[in-house]
Amino acid sequence: MEKRRAEIAQLVDDRKDIFIDMSHQIWGFAEPRFQEYKSSELQQKVMEELGFKNTVGLAGEETAFIAEWGSGKPVIAILGEFDALSGLSQEADCDVHTPVAGMDQGHGCGHNILGAASASAAAAVKEYMEKHNLPGTIRYYGCPAEENAGGKAFLVRDGFFDDCDIAICWHPNQFNMVSAGGSLANFRVFYTFHGTSAHAAGAPHLGRSALDAVEIMNVGVNYMREHMISDARVHYAVIDTGGTAPNVVQSRAQVLYAIRAPKVTEVQELKRRIDNIAKGAALITETTVEIKQVSAYSNTISNAVIEKQLGAHLSAFVPVEYTDEEMEYARKFTKVITDLDRKNMPELLKKVLPNKEDFNKWNGAAIYNFVAPTTVLGRGSTDVGDVSWVVPTAQISTATWAPGTAGHSWQATAQAKGPVADKGLVVAAKTMACAAMDFMTDPELVAAARAQWIEDLDGETYPNPLPKGYMPEIW
Ligand SMILES: [Zn+2]
């Protein structure tokens, strides 16, 4: 075990420059969902040069691809992402909020590191298998549009994971940890109201306001909050208010809802209620409403068997050696987090490290250079959840930025191609590659993960929450 781990780690180290460069280039491309053309192409090129065979353009997603090497069972999937986020442009390494001129997107969720580390892990697995003449198939899944569109759900729906035995993923974070615990299922739904415009003073009785309908719908949903399960989350953004002229009755208005709950079936039920509220708002205002669901993320079924392997390897690669400059780099970013994030930090750390001595040791550190015990922290959503319904799946996170740095922030964009991110990339790649090899060479371990997965599903099957026939689109 130790020997193999060291050998795989060396394989990752041998090629780390390629993948750190990949991460940095993708950071610079900063392409939004379903438009990750350069990011996808670069990864395809690197994987092809390393001997992988690419299948490009999957499930209606032009930027999705699978890089595969080897043959036969088992089939191990390592998942990558590479989309950027709107409004999070930021100069690299800069601790003052400074958007890059002319650029709106930024890698504020670190998906540039995510894809590169996963590709690096797959490359190391391939090298090891080739060297030791081992059977099996390793795949890197280039998965677009994790943010907002749930790209993986389309890949799952169209069967691209059907023959996989194990799936492994990771995410940039402030903590090194195995990410157990379910993410929330999440639907995105557009509600578009159509009314009749009129002069708001001259003939208001001849107008029917779509904006009124949006406002009434939101009020209705906010009243619904009292009567929904407490773990549910509902939030909205008004996309179109119908214009900027108050003297015109707005004939079109649009609101986008994110509806989340621990289980897909619970989200489906909430959506049914919210649809009814929208229809009620249309009735009240004598407008019409169009309802269009554009994405669906399922909750995650985490897998304790895979997590155990990942956790053992992660503990072997952390703590990481940082230079004084790197510590200084991270420290500078601990100083520019928001006051609320700073206030929340000890509470969060206490959750992760309930032992007082451990807490005191790390509270105020420039980098959380330890492996946190598996803890359920904030509950976001990820389309890795959809994969986990059809393949036993587990995830880790590694420390890629300073403590307190929030995901989806300019502070995260700034650090996502910095030295801490680069080291987090390497730790993630090593950990995932080692765990992948455990499953590649041990059919009993694969069977154990599968048995655990069947037990955890408890008779449920993938609820396939995407609207029937709906294809990925840019919205
Ligand atoms: Zn993310």
XYZ file of C-alpha atoms and ligand atoms in Angstrom:
476
model
C 0.000 0.000 0.000
C 2.687 2.451 1.094
C 4.892 1.541 -1.826
C 2.144 1.878 -4.388
C 1.051 5.177 -2.869
C 4.570 6.547 -3.155
C 4.846 5.369 -6.739
C 1.540 6.955 -7.765
C 2.425 10.176 -5.962
C 5.671 10.272 -7.917
C 3.762 9.828 -11.187
C 1.581 12.820 -10.273
C 4.642 14.857 -9.332
C 6.395 13.959 -12.599
C 3.635 15.611 -14.628
C 2.388 18.241 -12.225
C 3.686 21.140 -14.308
C 1.402 20.131 -17.192
C -1.674 20.156 -14.994
C -0.821 23.254 -13.008
C -0.355 24.987 -16.353
C -3.737 23.581 -17.451
C -5.359 24.987 -14.315
C -3.786 28.405 -14.887
C -4.804 28.524 -18.536
C -8.414 27.552 -17.740
C -8.410 30.244 -15.051
C -7.500 32.723 -17.776
C -10.168 31.449 -20.208
C -12.854 31.826 -17.489
C -15.593 30.480 -19.718
C -19.191 30.242 -18.489
C -21.448 27.199 -18.603
C -21.737 25.362 -21.926
C -19.288 27.809 -23.493
C -16.114 26.225 -22.138
C -14.707 25.679 -25.637
C -11.076 26.596 -24.992
C -11.036 24.921 -21.578
C -12.452 21.707 -22.996
C -10.151 21.734 -26.029
C -7.051 22.245 -23.920
C -7.922 19.293 -21.692
C -8.732 17.090 -24.680
C -5.397 17.968 -26.252
C -3.403 17.176 -23.124
C -5.221 13.892 -22.530
C -4.750 12.846 -26.142
C -1.046 13.588 -25.947
C -0.889 11.401 -22.862
C -2.414 8.485 -24.744
C -6.111 8.804 -23.905
C -8.848 8.408 -26.499
C -11.398 11.234 -26.462
C -15.106 11.099 -27.202
C -16.275 14.679 -27.612
C -19.733 16.263 -27.538
C -22.063 14.267 -25.292
C -25.772 14.543 -24.522
C -26.128 17.750 -26.506
C -23.218 19.357 -24.649
C -20.554 20.441 -27.139
C -17.919 20.930 -24.455
C -18.454 17.588 -22.689
C -15.973 14.811 -23.347
C -14.688 11.516 -22.015
C -10.965 10.741 -22.139
C -10.516 6.993 -21.823
C -7.620 4.603 -21.545
C -7.487 0.822 -21.084
C -10.128 -1.822 -21.576
C -12.496 -4.068 -19.689
C -13.623 -3.990 -16.099
C -13.564 -2.267 -13.787
C -14.408 1.130 -15.242
C -13.305 3.916 -12.902
C -14.504 7.460 -13.559
C -12.782 10.586 -12.291
C -14.968 13.647 -12.758
C -13.806 17.132 -13.695
C -15.411 20.555 -14.044
C -14.113 23.737 -15.659
C -16.845 26.388 -15.890
C -16.511 29.907 -14.503
C -19.047 32.189 -12.824
C -20.533 35.460 -13.917
C -19.635 38.581 -11.933
C -16.554 37.063 -10.307
C -13.769 38.448 -12.456
C -10.742 39.319 -10.349
C -7.012 39.905 -10.836
C -5.004 36.862 -9.791
C -3.234 36.985 -6.414
C -4.630 40.442 -5.696
C -6.128 40.992 -2.235
C -8.095 44.076 -3.257
C -11.301 43.629 -5.238
C -10.083 44.372 -8.780
C -12.036 42.845 -11.677
C -9.960 42.116 -14.784
C -10.722 44.847 -17.301
C -13.312 43.761 -19.860
C -13.996 40.461 -18.167
C -17.135 39.455 -16.280
C -16.475 35.783 -15.531
C -14.113 34.397 -12.955
C -13.179 31.066 -11.397
C -14.683 31.899 -8.016
C -15.491 28.241 -7.387
C -12.037 27.027 -8.441
C -13.284 24.744 -11.204
C -10.073 25.442 -13.118
C -8.228 23.561 -10.350
C -10.983 20.961 -10.162
C -10.770 19.800 -13.774
C -6.982 19.910 -13.902
C -6.550 17.811 -10.723
C -9.043 15.204 -11.887
C -7.355 14.970 -15.282
C -4.009 14.690 -13.511
C -5.323 11.837 -11.355
C -6.602 9.961 -14.411
C -3.242 10.437 -16.148
C -1.351 9.017 -13.147
C -3.681 6.005 -12.968
C -3.071 5.320 -16.647
C 0.696 5.563 -16.204
C 0.627 3.183 -13.268
C -1.607 0.646 -15.046
C 0.550 0.756 -18.148
C 3.732 0.300 -16.175
C 2.343 -2.676 -14.257
C 0.384 -4.110 -17.156
C -2.948 -3.999 -15.322
C -6.390 -4.537 -16.844
C -9.300 -2.120 -16.475
C -10.510 1.213 -17.819
C -9.763 4.675 -16.504
C -11.873 7.620 -17.668
C -11.648 11.324 -17.134
C -15.077 12.895 -17.544
C -14.885 16.481 -18.756
C -18.188 17.745 -17.369
C -19.340 21.227 -18.420
C -21.763 23.606 -16.765
C -21.718 22.480 -13.157
C -22.800 25.968 -12.173
C -26.462 26.788 -12.751
C -27.117 24.209 -15.462
C -26.189 20.846 -13.886
C -24.360 19.495 -16.945
C -23.811 16.042 -15.437
C -27.543 15.394 -15.088
C -27.818 15.341 -18.901
C -24.848 12.971 -19.161
C -26.434 10.668 -16.590
C -29.832 10.812 -18.297
C -28.265 9.815 -21.614
C -26.469 6.834 -20.125
C -22.836 7.968 -20.197
C -22.197 6.560 -16.712
C -24.107 3.305 -17.131
C -21.053 1.048 -17.379
C -19.013 2.753 -14.629
C -18.170 0.890 -11.440
C -16.832 3.715 -9.293
C -16.861 7.525 -9.623
C -14.544 9.887 -7.768
C -14.590 13.650 -7.606
C -13.292 16.509 -5.472
C -13.806 20.215 -4.907
C -11.546 23.127 -3.922
C -12.110 24.288 -0.364
C -10.492 25.743 2.744
C -10.425 22.266 4.346
C -8.772 18.990 3.419
C -11.557 16.511 4.026
C -13.703 13.693 2.766
C -16.982 15.312 1.772
C -19.631 12.999 3.136
C -23.201 14.011 3.648
C -25.743 14.706 0.975
C -25.841 17.861 -1.048
C -29.271 19.366 -1.642
C -31.326 18.521 -4.694
C -31.926 21.689 -6.681
C -34.160 22.749 -9.587
C -33.882 25.970 -11.587
C -37.191 27.184 -12.969
C -38.058 30.257 -15.030
C -41.491 31.808 -14.502
C -42.302 34.231 -17.315
C -45.443 36.332 -17.082
C -47.141 37.962 -20.058
C -49.607 40.831 -19.608
C -50.763 43.847 -21.573
C -48.944 47.156 -21.713
C -50.784 50.443 -21.389
C -50.166 54.051 -20.359
C -49.778 53.743 -16.607
C -51.533 57.097 -15.976
C -53.691 57.618 -19.062
C -55.259 54.165 -19.272
C -54.166 51.983 -16.361
C -57.424 50.026 -16.496
C -56.437 48.755 -19.951
C -53.129 47.322 -18.757
C -52.387 43.997 -17.053
C -49.011 44.047 -15.319
C -46.627 41.124 -15.618
C -44.423 42.792 -12.988
C -47.346 42.767 -10.535
C -47.617 39.037 -11.143
C -43.920 38.496 -10.345
C -44.255 40.531 -7.144
C -47.402 38.692 -6.063
C -45.797 35.339 -6.867
C -42.772 36.181 -4.712
C -45.017 37.277 -1.838
C -46.936 34.016 -2.165
C -43.761 31.951 -2.083
C -42.456 33.891 0.904
C -45.671 32.987 2.756
C -45.185 29.366 1.727
C -41.807 29.317 3.547
C -43.530 28.909 6.894
C -45.094 25.710 5.667
C -42.226 23.906 4.038
C -39.699 21.474 5.513
C -37.034 23.361 7.394
C -34.137 21.955 5.318
C -35.614 23.299 2.096
C -34.193 26.442 0.496
C -36.010 28.649 -1.991
C -34.438 31.724 -3.584
C -35.126 33.819 -6.620
C -33.703 36.452 -8.918
C -35.937 38.795 -10.885
C -34.433 38.504 -14.351
C -36.727 40.897 -16.171
C -38.766 43.581 -14.445
C -40.438 44.571 -17.690
C -38.401 47.669 -18.355
C -37.263 50.855 -16.703
C -40.280 53.059 -17.376
C -42.678 53.338 -14.438
C -45.214 55.065 -16.687
C -45.670 51.926 -18.785
C -47.617 48.909 -17.541
C -45.082 46.094 -17.857
C -46.261 43.472 -20.304
C -43.494 40.951 -19.676
C -41.625 40.032 -16.529
C -39.556 37.053 -15.508
C -38.262 35.515 -12.311
C -35.837 32.621 -11.929
C -36.279 30.321 -8.951
C -33.825 27.926 -7.309
C -35.735 25.338 -5.316
C -33.719 23.070 -3.005
C -34.417 20.307 -0.519
C -32.588 17.243 0.793
C -34.326 14.900 -1.663
C -35.312 15.258 -5.310
C -38.819 14.079 -4.523
C -39.160 16.896 -1.973
C -38.032 19.433 -4.570
C -40.546 18.025 -7.030
C -43.288 18.558 -4.437
C -42.130 22.126 -3.683
C -42.011 22.938 -7.374
C -45.589 21.726 -7.731
C -46.637 24.184 -5.009
C -44.601 27.058 -6.459
C -46.090 26.396 -9.911
C -49.514 26.750 -8.319
C -48.539 30.026 -6.664
C -47.367 31.322 -10.070
C -50.646 30.295 -11.640
C -52.460 32.021 -8.771
C -50.482 35.210 -9.388
C -51.409 35.039 -13.064
C -55.074 34.616 -12.168
C -54.993 37.581 -9.792
C -53.370 39.867 -12.352
C -55.109 38.488 -15.461
C -51.765 37.665 -17.022
C -50.469 34.336 -18.284
C -47.472 32.418 -17.018
C -45.001 30.178 -18.800
C -43.114 27.736 -16.587
C -39.800 26.337 -17.786
C -37.461 24.166 -15.768
C -33.900 24.423 -17.092
C -31.843 22.323 -14.739
C -32.070 19.702 -12.047
C -29.490 18.585 -9.537
C -30.154 15.458 -7.518
C -29.085 15.012 -3.926
C -25.866 13.061 -3.364
C -25.759 9.465 -2.193
C -22.365 9.386 -0.500
C -20.475 6.102 -0.293
C -18.657 5.168 2.908
C -16.538 2.442 1.268
C -14.988 4.792 -1.294
C -14.728 7.550 1.299
C -12.664 5.300 3.563
C -10.092 4.701 0.816
C -9.968 8.395 -0.074
C -9.622 9.388 3.576
C -6.681 7.033 4.162
C -4.764 8.428 1.196
C -5.615 12.039 1.929
C -4.167 11.636 5.418
C -0.909 10.453 3.853
C -0.515 13.620 1.748
C -1.481 16.186 4.390
C 0.094 18.165 6.026
C 1.535 19.844 2.975
C 4.855 21.667 3.032
C 4.410 25.381 2.453
C 7.152 27.957 2.077
C 7.126 31.149 4.138
C 6.030 33.068 1.033
C 3.098 30.732 0.530
C 2.042 31.109 4.162
C 2.290 34.878 3.781
C 0.260 34.711 0.573
C -2.546 32.856 2.355
C -2.370 35.099 5.410
C -2.937 38.170 3.291
C -6.214 36.649 2.084
C -7.388 35.786 5.604
C -7.431 39.534 6.153
C -9.780 40.416 3.309
C -12.704 38.108 3.968
C -15.984 39.736 4.949
C -16.698 40.556 8.598
C -19.536 38.042 8.567
C -17.266 35.307 7.211
C -14.672 36.185 9.850
C -17.281 36.020 12.588
C -18.489 32.677 11.305
C -15.006 31.148 11.109
C -14.527 29.967 14.699
C -17.996 28.464 14.672
C -17.264 26.583 11.478
C -13.879 25.431 12.735
C -15.442 24.246 15.982
C -17.815 22.095 13.988
C -14.901 20.574 12.128
C -12.621 20.312 15.169
C -14.792 19.812 18.258
C -11.694 18.919 20.287
C -10.635 22.121 22.088
C -6.916 21.502 21.735
C -7.174 20.991 17.967
C -9.388 24.020 17.673
C -6.931 26.234 19.544
C -4.066 24.970 17.430
C -5.714 25.890 14.130
C -7.903 28.849 14.994
C -6.389 31.834 13.190
C -4.060 29.728 11.003
C -3.039 31.041 7.574
C -3.827 27.656 5.973
C -5.859 24.790 7.418
C -3.050 22.302 6.908
C -4.735 19.259 8.462
C -7.235 16.623 7.422
C -10.584 17.514 8.906
C -12.707 14.666 10.177
C -15.658 14.037 7.899
C -18.262 16.650 8.787
C -21.409 17.844 7.117
C -20.922 21.561 6.568
C -22.935 24.004 4.459
C -25.424 22.398 2.173
C -24.970 23.410 -1.419
C -25.934 21.478 -4.497
C -23.823 19.677 -7.070
C -24.559 17.672 -10.182
C -22.144 15.046 -8.848
C -25.344 14.084 -7.006
C -26.877 12.813 -10.248
C -23.859 10.617 -10.921
C -24.090 9.192 -7.400
C -27.555 7.764 -8.156
C -26.215 5.551 -10.949
C -22.621 4.827 -9.820
C -21.169 4.473 -6.301
C -19.519 7.898 -5.889
C -17.413 9.754 -3.324
C -15.746 13.149 -3.090
C -13.013 14.922 -1.192
C -11.951 18.510 -0.839
C -8.478 19.922 -0.390
C -7.214 23.229 0.954
C -6.836 25.482 -2.074
C -7.354 28.839 -0.403
C -7.090 30.670 2.876
C -9.433 29.942 5.806
C -12.663 31.880 5.603
C -12.536 32.279 1.828
C -16.067 31.734 0.597
C -16.853 29.798 -2.558
C -18.317 32.040 -5.289
C -16.360 35.094 -4.161
C -13.744 37.326 -5.800
C -11.369 36.261 -3.028
C -11.633 32.671 -4.301
C -11.049 33.774 -7.910
C -7.948 35.681 -6.799
C -6.453 32.597 -5.125
C -7.565 29.965 -7.673
C -4.294 30.094 -9.568
C -2.092 30.883 -6.612
C 0.463 28.639 -4.915
C -1.963 27.196 -2.352
C -4.375 26.240 -5.131
C -1.544 24.559 -7.050
C -0.567 22.485 -4.029
C -4.195 21.608 -3.307
C -4.463 20.451 -6.913
C -1.550 18.062 -6.478
C -2.865 16.643 -3.172
C -6.300 16.082 -4.728
C -4.785 14.375 -7.778
C -2.617 12.055 -5.680
C -5.455 11.125 -3.336
C -7.927 10.400 -6.138
C -5.377 8.451 -8.200
C -4.445 6.245 -5.224
C -8.081 5.526 -4.368
C -8.881 4.822 -8.021
C -6.054 2.267 -8.120
C -7.396 0.568 -4.970
C -10.636 -0.124 -6.824
C -8.928 -0.892 -10.116
C -7.054 -3.788 -8.560
C -9.531 -5.152 -6.027
C -12.844 -6.561 -7.310
C -13.935 -7.246 -3.734
C -13.578 -3.588 -2.866
C -15.650 -2.643 -5.915
C -18.287 -5.149 -4.799
C -18.249 -3.726 -1.269
C -18.789 -0.180 -2.572
C -21.635 -1.423 -4.716
C -23.243 -3.309 -1.825
C -23.006 -0.180 0.328
C -24.551 1.885 -2.446
C -27.473 -0.523 -2.888
C -28.048 -0.471 0.851
C -27.973 3.350 0.952
C -30.361 3.686 -2.001
C -32.765 1.535 -0.025
C -34.798 0.507 -3.052
C -34.995 3.950 -4.635
C -33.945 4.482 -8.240
C -32.661 7.607 -10.031
C -35.579 10.010 -10.170
C -34.322 11.571 -13.443
C -35.582 15.027 -12.555
C -34.928 16.767 -15.888
C -38.020 17.623 -17.906
C -38.606 14.908 -20.500
C -36.748 15.589 -23.734
C -35.220 18.833 -22.447
C -31.824 19.517 -24.028
C -29.012 21.625 -22.546
C -29.179 25.252 -23.582
C -27.471 28.520 -22.765
C -29.839 30.807 -20.885
Zn -18.069 24.449 -7.527
